[in-house]
């Protein structure tokens, strides 16, 4: 490898057209090529990241009919010898540039690139026309890229570019993502643990197959029997308000956040719903009550989903927090009693993504009516998909043995991926390594009020600094400081290690915005 030019502009320009051999990429490909390398000056308009070189390229597929994987690597002039890979979201399909904040980064703090990190991301191995465009899954190579291999291909292509530019590999390599990016983060740790020093998986979609089966199960609860169980926006608000009226103050503060979920479970359940919200005689008589069919839908959503067979070592998907503080701002129940085919923005979001999985992943029949889809008839395909897209049973042993550190987070109000699903993943690690073993390399934080990237308490925390300090010093984090990233919010809370939660312990009249007035309880 020739020495890189010392002048930043020349060094950036020299990367244009760079070829990366297939042998340098740890998963099957036809190699990679850098398509553009552009120096961005520190004083360029709308550039908060200092001087850097923006490199874009593609990893070429083995199958000529498969799409290429697009990647971007940003190379700062003032490099701190670290790299941060960022994950995608939904069904991927859009290039993650690495130029903005990482998942749940506090508002107003310098981006990782500005801090001196090489940053990188990809499109997951395909382009999509919408957040849940599943058409790519009709191609097996594109599906495998989405399910697990795009993480490795992006990493390895970036490593070649980094070595070419700086003449050295990063001293530390990290991954941060949320949702599908959280799934990719766990792929990084479990499938490619030798490549990463630290990983943060926020609200991870780690078990995609079972998650989408459970998502469609919610859709069927709402839309079955001609939509008898459908809960319109007014009734959704009625239900959410009843939950908060019963449970908001159980953590010591009436602040729009349900912190003590266990106490809420004891106080407000499906029997409470029936007693407090049932329409007279169970018929749907308007927006001030729930019919028997709608209460049955709530029961189904609030109960674990049993697929009837194992997928990637897991048969049961945990309940959704419909009676625990989810406000259904991301996963709305839709705007119409009957869903569209193909799904439309007016449909319940969980139904839409579950239907897309049934159409493109499981049956590979884009015209399928998902309401009539019976997973048991597609057991073999679904179990095959579990080996391609789910990281449930992939061991963290290699990652642990090399000293890797993992931070898991999930909001208790997540209406798109149940927080109890991440509890199940954490418990699986405890079963594999023992509590003491897990404590040596994993931290799990449950965040009241945080939904799927938003919610009553929109989590912001300096995860990259926390992770880097843990890796560098070996001192594991305990309680972490966080802020509410919602617009015009000026409040903070401690992030508590699961199963603890932040209780208000301040004096009467003390500020509900000050984290000092809260302490972690319940461990």
PDB file of N, CA, C and O in Angstrom, residues 210-266:
ATOM      1  N   UNK A 210     -39.803 -13.086  14.390  1.00  0.00           N
ATOM      2  CA  UNK A 210     -40.824 -13.187  15.433  1.00  0.00           C
ATOM      3  C   UNK A 210     -41.476 -11.826  15.699  1.00  0.00           C
ATOM      4  O   UNK A 210     -42.688 -11.739  15.927  1.00  0.00           O
ATOM      5  N   UNK A 211     -40.674 -10.773  15.657  1.00  0.00           N
ATOM      6  CA  UNK A 211     -41.209  -9.422  15.850  1.00  0.00           C
ATOM      7  C   UNK A 211     -42.285  -9.096  14.813  1.00  0.00           C
ATOM      8  O   UNK A 211     -43.345  -8.551  15.151  1.00  0.00           O
ATOM      9  N   UNK A 212     -42.038  -9.446  13.562  1.00  0.00           N
ATOM     10  CA  UNK A 212     -43.021  -9.122  12.523  1.00  0.00           C
ATOM     11  C   UNK A 212     -44.258 -10.020  12.605  1.00  0.00           C
ATOM     12  O   UNK A 212     -45.374  -9.578  12.281  1.00  0.00           O
ATOM     13  N   UNK A 213     -44.084 -11.244  13.048  1.00  0.00           N
ATOM     14  CA  UNK A 213     -45.254 -12.090  13.296  1.00  0.00           C
ATOM     15  C   UNK A 213     -46.115 -11.478  14.412  1.00  0.00           C
ATOM     16  O   UNK A 213     -47.344 -11.428  14.310  1.00  0.00           O
ATOM     17  N   UNK A 214     -45.468 -11.017  15.472  1.00  0.00           N
ATOM     18  CA  UNK A 214     -46.193 -10.407  16.578  1.00  0.00           C
ATOM     19  C   UNK A 214     -46.824  -9.080  16.160  1.00  0.00           C
ATOM     20  O   UNK A 214     -47.921  -8.729  16.618  1.00  0.00           O
ATOM     21  N   UNK A 215     -46.149  -8.347  15.288  1.00  0.00           N
ATOM     22  CA  UNK A 215     -46.697  -7.081  14.787  1.00  0.00           C
ATOM     23  C   UNK A 215     -47.977  -7.335  13.993  1.00  0.00           C
ATOM     24  O   UNK A 215     -48.982  -6.625  14.168  1.00  0.00           O
ATOM     25  N   UNK A 216     -47.952  -8.338  13.136  1.00  0.00           N
ATOM     26  CA  UNK A 216     -49.144  -8.660  12.361  1.00  0.00           C
ATOM     27  C   UNK A 216     -50.263  -9.161  13.268  1.00  0.00           C
ATOM     28  O   UNK A 216     -51.455  -8.919  13.008  1.00  0.00           O
ATOM     29  N   UNK A 217     -49.895  -9.827  14.354  1.00  0.00           N
ATOM     30  CA  UNK A 217     -50.879 -10.291  15.333  1.00  0.00           C
ATOM     31  C   UNK A 217     -51.631  -9.105  15.939  1.00  0.00           C
ATOM     32  O   UNK A 217     -52.842  -9.188  16.182  1.00  0.00           O
ATOM     33  N   UNK A 218     -50.938  -8.008  16.172  1.00  0.00           N
ATOM     34  CA  UNK A 218     -51.597  -6.780  16.635  1.00  0.00           C
ATOM     35  C   UNK A 218     -52.555  -6.282  15.565  1.00  0.00           C
ATOM     36  O   UNK A 218     -53.698  -5.892  15.854  1.00  0.00           O
ATOM     37  N   UNK A 219     -52.085  -6.277  14.316  1.00  0.00           N
ATOM     38  CA  UNK A 219     -52.953  -5.841  13.225  1.00  0.00           C
ATOM     39  C   UNK A 219     -54.216  -6.672  13.111  1.00  0.00           C
ATOM     40  O   UNK A 219     -55.311  -6.140  12.891  1.00  0.00           O
ATOM     41  N   UNK A 220     -54.082  -7.967  13.304  1.00  0.00           N
ATOM     42  CA  UNK A 220     -55.257  -8.844  13.232  1.00  0.00           C
ATOM     43  C   UNK A 220     -56.206  -8.593  14.402  1.00  0.00           C
ATOM     44  O   UNK A 220     -57.421  -8.740  14.258  1.00  0.00           O
ATOM     45  N   UNK A 221     -55.649  -8.226  15.567  1.00  0.00           N
ATOM     46  CA  UNK A 221     -56.506  -7.886  16.704  1.00  0.00           C
ATOM     47  C   UNK A 221     -57.386  -6.689  16.374  1.00  0.00           C
ATOM     48  O   UNK A 221     -58.567  -6.638  16.738  1.00  0.00           O
ATOM     49  N   UNK A 222     -56.817  -5.730  15.657  1.00  0.00           N
ATOM     50  CA  UNK A 222     -57.550  -4.518  15.311  1.00  0.00           C
ATOM     51  C   UNK A 222     -58.502  -4.719  14.132  1.00  0.00           C
ATOM     52  O   UNK A 222     -59.634  -4.219  14.135  1.00  0.00           O
ATOM     53  N   UNK A 223     -58.033  -5.460  13.143  1.00  0.00           N
ATOM     54  CA  UNK A 223     -58.747  -5.500  11.864  1.00  0.00           C
ATOM     55  C   UNK A 223     -59.544  -6.776  11.624  1.00  0.00           C
ATOM     56  O   UNK A 223     -60.281  -6.876  10.642  1.00  0.00           O
ATOM     57  N   UNK A 224     -59.400  -7.770  12.491  1.00  0.00           N
ATOM     58  CA  UNK A 224     -60.163  -8.994  12.318  1.00  0.00           C
ATOM     59  C   UNK A 224     -61.663  -8.759  12.459  1.00  0.00           C
ATOM     60  O   UNK A 224     -62.101  -7.759  13.037  1.00  0.00           O
ATOM     61  N   UNK A 225     -62.437  -9.670  11.902  1.00  0.00           N
ATOM     62  CA  UNK A 225     -63.898  -9.591  12.011  1.00  0.00           C
ATOM     63  C   UNK A 225     -64.427  -8.252  11.508  1.00  0.00           C
ATOM     64  O   UNK A 225     -65.271  -7.604  12.135  1.00  0.00           O
ATOM     65  N   UNK A 226     -63.874  -7.839  10.360  1.00  0.00           N
ATOM     66  CA  UNK A 226     -64.340  -6.608   9.735  1.00  0.00           C
ATOM     67  C   UNK A 226     -63.961  -5.341  10.473  1.00  0.00           C
ATOM     68  O   UNK A 226     -64.579  -4.289  10.264  1.00  0.00           O
ATOM     69  N   UNK A 227     -62.946  -5.420  11.316  1.00  0.00           N
ATOM     70  CA  UNK A 227     -62.497  -4.239  12.053  1.00  0.00           C
ATOM     71  C   UNK A 227     -63.280  -3.981  13.320  1.00  0.00           C
ATOM     72  O   UNK A 227     -63.250  -2.861  13.846  1.00  0.00           O
ATOM     73  N   UNK A 228     -63.935  -5.010  13.860  1.00  0.00           N
ATOM     74  CA  UNK A 228     -64.730  -4.811  15.076  1.00  0.00           C
ATOM     75  C   UNK A 228     -63.871  -4.368  16.253  1.00  0.00           C
ATOM     76  O   UNK A 228     -64.336  -3.653  17.145  1.00  0.00           O
ATOM     77  N   UNK A 229     -62.606  -4.778  16.261  1.00  0.00           N
ATOM     78  CA  UNK A 229     -61.726  -4.419  17.368  1.00  0.00           C
ATOM     79  C   UNK A 229     -60.927  -3.146  17.143  1.00  0.00           C
ATOM     80  O   UNK A 229     -60.141  -2.751  18.012  1.00  0.00           O
ATOM     81  N   UNK A 230     -61.126  -2.521  15.988  1.00  0.00           N
ATOM     82  CA  UNK A 230     -60.336  -1.331  15.676  1.00  0.00           C
ATOM     83  C   UNK A 230     -60.587  -0.216  16.682  1.00  0.00           C
ATOM     84  O   UNK A 230     -61.729   0.063  17.057  1.00  0.00           O
ATOM     85  N   UNK A 231     -59.527   0.428  17.113  1.00  0.00           N
ATOM     86  CA  UNK A 231     -59.585   1.496  18.111  1.00  0.00           C
ATOM     87  C   UNK A 231     -59.246   2.804  17.410  1.00  0.00           C
ATOM     88  O   UNK A 231     -58.094   3.008  16.994  1.00  0.00           O
ATOM     89  N   UNK A 232     -60.228   3.666  17.260  1.00  0.00           N
ATOM     90  CA  UNK A 232     -60.003   4.911  16.530  1.00  0.00           C
ATOM     91  C   UNK A 232     -59.177   5.881  17.373  1.00  0.00           C
ATOM     92  O   UNK A 232     -58.922   5.640  18.562  1.00  0.00           O
ATOM     93  N   UNK A 233     -58.696   6.993  16.786  1.00  0.00           N
ATOM     94  CA  UNK A 233     -57.825   7.902  17.552  1.00  0.00           C
ATOM     95  C   UNK A 233     -58.444   8.419  18.841  1.00  0.00           C
ATOM     96  O   UNK A 233     -57.734   8.568  19.850  1.00  0.00           O
ATOM     97  N   UNK A 234     -59.734   8.707  18.841  1.00  0.00           N
ATOM     98  CA  UNK A 234     -60.372   9.209  20.063  1.00  0.00           C
ATOM     99  C   UNK A 234     -60.377   8.141  21.158  1.00  0.00           C
ATOM    100  O   UNK A 234     -60.122   8.431  22.343  1.00  0.00           O
ATOM    101  N   UNK A 235     -60.669   6.896  20.785  1.00  0.00           N
ATOM    102  CA  UNK A 235     -60.679   5.807  21.760  1.00  0.00           C
ATOM    103  C   UNK A 235     -59.253   5.484  22.237  1.00  0.00           C
ATOM    104  O   UNK A 235     -59.050   5.115  23.401  1.00  0.00           O
ATOM    105  N   UNK A 236     -58.295   5.617  21.333  1.00  0.00           N
ATOM    106  CA  UNK A 236     -56.902   5.423  21.745  1.00  0.00           C
ATOM    107  C   UNK A 236     -56.538   6.429  22.827  1.00  0.00           C
ATOM    108  O   UNK A 236     -55.928   6.083  23.856  1.00  0.00           O
ATOM    109  N   UNK A 237     -56.906   7.678  22.614  1.00  0.00           N
ATOM    110  CA  UNK A 237     -56.632   8.711  23.610  1.00  0.00           C
ATOM    111  C   UNK A 237     -57.347   8.414  24.925  1.00  0.00           C
ATOM    112  O   UNK A 237     -56.788   8.611  26.015  1.00  0.00           O
ATOM    113  N   UNK A 238     -58.564   7.939  24.842  1.00  0.00           N
ATOM    114  CA  UNK A 238     -59.323   7.545  26.027  1.00  0.00           C
ATOM    115  C   UNK A 238     -58.562   6.500  26.832  1.00  0.00           C
ATOM    116  O   UNK A 238     -58.418   6.608  28.062  1.00  0.00           O
ATOM    117  N   UNK A 239     -58.042   5.488  26.149  1.00  0.00           N
ATOM    118  CA  UNK A 239     -57.318   4.403  26.809  1.00  0.00           C
ATOM    119  C   UNK A 239     -56.006   4.910  27.406  1.00  0.00           C
ATOM    120  O   UNK A 239     -55.693   4.630  28.574  1.00  0.00           O
ATOM    121  N   UNK A 240     -55.250   5.651  26.609  1.00  0.00           N
ATOM    122  CA  UNK A 240     -53.965   6.165  27.088  1.00  0.00           C
ATOM    123  C   UNK A 240     -54.172   7.067  28.310  1.00  0.00           C
ATOM    124  O   UNK A 240     -53.440   6.953  29.308  1.00  0.00           O
ATOM    125  N   UNK A 241     -55.153   7.933  28.253  1.00  0.00           N
ATOM    126  CA  UNK A 241     -55.406   8.833  29.381  1.00  0.00           C
ATOM    127  C   UNK A 241     -55.793   8.070  30.644  1.00  0.00           C
ATOM    128  O   UNK A 241     -55.415   8.458  31.762  1.00  0.00           O
ATOM    129  N   UNK A 242     -56.547   6.985  30.476  1.00  0.00           N
ATOM    130  CA  UNK A 242     -56.936   6.183  31.646  1.00  0.00           C
ATOM    131  C   UNK A 242     -55.715   5.533  32.283  1.00  0.00           C
ATOM    132  O   UNK A 242     -55.603   5.468  33.521  1.00  0.00           O
ATOM    133  N   UNK A 243     -54.780   5.046  31.453  1.00  0.00           N
ATOM    134  CA  UNK A 243     -53.557   4.441  31.980  1.00  0.00           C
ATOM    135  C   UNK A 243     -52.763   5.482  32.772  1.00  0.00           C
ATOM    136  O   UNK A 243     -52.311   5.228  33.900  1.00  0.00           O
ATOM    137  N   UNK A 244     -52.594   6.666  32.198  1.00  0.00           N
ATOM    138  CA  UNK A 244     -51.786   7.691  32.860  1.00  0.00           C
ATOM    139  C   UNK A 244     -52.467   8.222  34.115  1.00  0.00           C
ATOM    140  O   UNK A 244     -51.791   8.517  35.121  1.00  0.00           O
ATOM    141  N   UNK A 245     -53.785   8.324  34.081  1.00  0.00           N
ATOM    142  CA  UNK A 245     -54.492   8.776  35.287  1.00  0.00           C
ATOM    143  C   UNK A 245     -54.263   7.817  36.446  1.00  0.00           C
ATOM    144  O   UNK A 245     -54.135   8.226  37.607  1.00  0.00           O
ATOM    145  N   UNK A 246     -54.179   6.526  36.141  1.00  0.00           N
ATOM    146  CA  UNK A 246     -53.996   5.521  37.185  1.00  0.00           C
ATOM    147  C   UNK A 246     -52.546   5.372  37.621  1.00  0.00           C
ATOM    148  O   UNK A 246     -52.272   5.055  38.787  1.00  0.00           O
ATOM    149  N   UNK A 247     -51.588   5.606  36.705  1.00  0.00           N
ATOM    150  CA  UNK A 247     -50.214   5.162  36.950  1.00  0.00           C
ATOM    151  C   UNK A 247     -49.149   6.250  36.983  1.00  0.00           C
ATOM    152  O   UNK A 247     -48.040   6.006  37.457  1.00  0.00           O
ATOM    153  N   UNK A 248     -49.463   7.429  36.476  1.00  0.00           N
ATOM    154  CA  UNK A 248     -48.422   8.457  36.370  1.00  0.00           C
ATOM    155  C   UNK A 248     -47.777   8.769  37.718  1.00  0.00           C
ATOM    156  O   UNK A 248     -46.557   8.906  37.827  1.00  0.00           O
ATOM    157  N   UNK A 249     -48.557   8.887  38.761  1.00  0.00           N
ATOM    158  CA  UNK A 249     -48.033   9.323  40.060  1.00  0.00           C
ATOM    159  C   UNK A 249     -47.389   8.205  40.872  1.00  0.00           C
ATOM    160  O   UNK A 249     -46.859   8.460  41.963  1.00  0.00           O
ATOM    161  N   UNK A 250     -47.387   6.976  40.365  1.00  0.00           N
ATOM    162  CA  UNK A 250     -46.892   5.852  41.160  1.00  0.00           C
ATOM    163  C   UNK A 250     -45.378   5.882  41.376  1.00  0.00           C
ATOM    164  O   UNK A 250     -44.854   5.156  42.223  1.00  0.00           O
ATOM    165  N   UNK A 251     -44.669   6.710  40.604  1.00  0.00           N
ATOM    166  CA  UNK A 251     -43.229   6.870  40.808  1.00  0.00           C
ATOM    167  C   UNK A 251     -42.913   8.078  41.684  1.00  0.00           C
ATOM    168  O   UNK A 251     -41.754   8.470  41.834  1.00  0.00           O
ATOM    169  N   UNK A 252     -43.964   8.687  42.250  1.00  0.00           N
ATOM    170  CA  UNK A 252     -43.783   9.822  43.130  1.00  0.00           C
ATOM    171  C   UNK A 252     -43.924  11.173  42.468  1.00  0.00           C
ATOM    172  O   UNK A 252     -43.884  12.206  43.152  1.00  0.00           O
ATOM    173  N   UNK A 253     -44.081  11.186  41.145  1.00  0.00           N
ATOM    174  CA  UNK A 253     -44.179  12.460  40.430  1.00  0.00           C
ATOM    175  C   UNK A 253     -45.237  12.347  39.341  1.00  0.00           C
ATOM    176  O   UNK A 253     -45.190  11.418  38.530  1.00  0.00           O
ATOM    177  N   UNK A 254     -46.155  13.286  39.311  1.00  0.00           N
ATOM    178  CA  UNK A 254     -47.118  13.343  38.205  1.00  0.00           C
ATOM    179  C   UNK A 254     -46.511  14.260  37.139  1.00  0.00           C
ATOM    180  O   UNK A 254     -46.658  15.476  37.170  1.00  0.00           O
ATOM    181  N   UNK A 255     -45.803  13.632  36.205  1.00  0.00           N
ATOM    182  CA  UNK A 255     -44.988  14.380  35.242  1.00  0.00           C
ATOM    183  C   UNK A 255     -45.158  13.902  33.809  1.00  0.00           C
ATOM    184  O   UNK A 255     -44.341  14.216  32.936  1.00  0.00           O
ATOM    185  N   UNK A 256     -46.201  13.107  33.558  1.00  0.00           N
ATOM    186  CA  UNK A 256     -46.398  12.591  32.207  1.00  0.00           C
ATOM    187  C   UNK A 256     -45.510  11.423  31.872  1.00  0.00           C
ATOM    188  O   UNK A 256     -45.407  11.029  30.703  1.00  0.00           O
ATOM    189  N   UNK A 257     -44.873  10.830  32.873  1.00  0.00           N
ATOM    190  CA  UNK A 257     -44.000   9.666  32.686  1.00  0.00           C
ATOM    191  C   UNK A 257     -44.408   8.601  33.691  1.00  0.00           C
ATOM    192  O   UNK A 257     -44.522   8.879  34.885  1.00  0.00           O
ATOM    193  N   UNK A 258     -44.629   7.392  33.215  1.00  0.00           N
ATOM    194  CA  UNK A 258     -44.908   6.266  34.110  1.00  0.00           C
ATOM    195  C   UNK A 258     -43.590   5.567  34.397  1.00  0.00           C
ATOM    196  O   UNK A 258     -43.050   4.848  33.543  1.00  0.00           O
ATOM    197  N   UNK A 259     -43.043   5.803  35.581  1.00  0.00           N
ATOM    198  CA  UNK A 259     -41.752   5.232  35.929  1.00  0.00           C
ATOM    199  C   UNK A 259     -41.853   3.871  36.585  1.00  0.00           C
ATOM    200  O   UNK A 259     -41.045   2.983  36.319  1.00  0.00           O
ATOM    201  N   UNK A 260     -42.855   3.678  37.433  1.00  0.00           N
ATOM    202  CA  UNK A 260     -42.996   2.430  38.181  1.00  0.00           C
ATOM    203  C   UNK A 260     -43.957   1.506  37.438  1.00  0.00           C
ATOM    204  O   UNK A 260     -45.146   1.418  37.757  1.00  0.00           O
ATOM    205  N   UNK A 261     -43.427   0.839  36.433  1.00  0.00           N
ATOM    206  CA  UNK A 261     -44.262   0.000  35.574  1.00  0.00           C
ATOM    207  C   UNK A 261     -44.828  -1.190  36.353  1.00  0.00           C
ATOM    208  O   UNK A 261     -45.979  -1.586  36.141  1.00  0.00           O
ATOM    209  N   UNK A 262     -44.053  -1.760  37.252  1.00  0.00           N
ATOM    210  CA  UNK A 262     -44.545  -2.909  38.025  1.00  0.00           C
ATOM    211  C   UNK A 262     -45.773  -2.531  38.839  1.00  0.00           C
ATOM    212  O   UNK A 262     -46.761  -3.278  38.903  1.00  0.00           O
ATOM    213  N   UNK A 263     -45.734  -1.371  39.485  1.00  0.00           N
ATOM    214  CA  UNK A 263     -46.895  -0.921  40.249  1.00  0.00           C
ATOM    215  C   UNK A 263     -48.069  -0.625  39.338  1.00  0.00           C
ATOM    216  O   UNK A 263     -49.229  -0.854  39.697  1.00  0.00           O
ATOM    217  N   UNK A 264     -47.784  -0.147  38.137  1.00  0.00           N
ATOM    218  CA  UNK A 264     -48.850   0.113  37.167  1.00  0.00           C
ATOM    219  C   UNK A 264     -49.527  -1.191  36.758  1.00  0.00           C
ATOM    220  O   UNK A 264     -50.757  -1.251  36.641  1.00  0.00           O
ATOM    221  N   UNK A 265     -48.734  -2.237  36.557  1.00  0.00           N
ATOM    222  CA  UNK A 265     -49.304  -3.541  36.223  1.00  0.00           C
ATOM    223  C   UNK A 265     -50.273  -4.019  37.300  1.00  0.00           C
ATOM    224  O   UNK A 265     -51.313  -4.629  37.000  1.00  0.00           O
ATOM    225  N   UNK A 266     -49.939  -3.740  38.550  1.00  0.00           N
ATOM    226  CA  UNK A 266     -50.798  -4.174  39.654  1.00  0.00           C
ATOM    227  C   UNK A 266     -52.068  -3.341  39.743  1.00  0.00           C
ATOM    228  O   UNK A 266     -53.115  -3.841  40.153  1.00  0.00           O
TER     229      UNK A 266
END
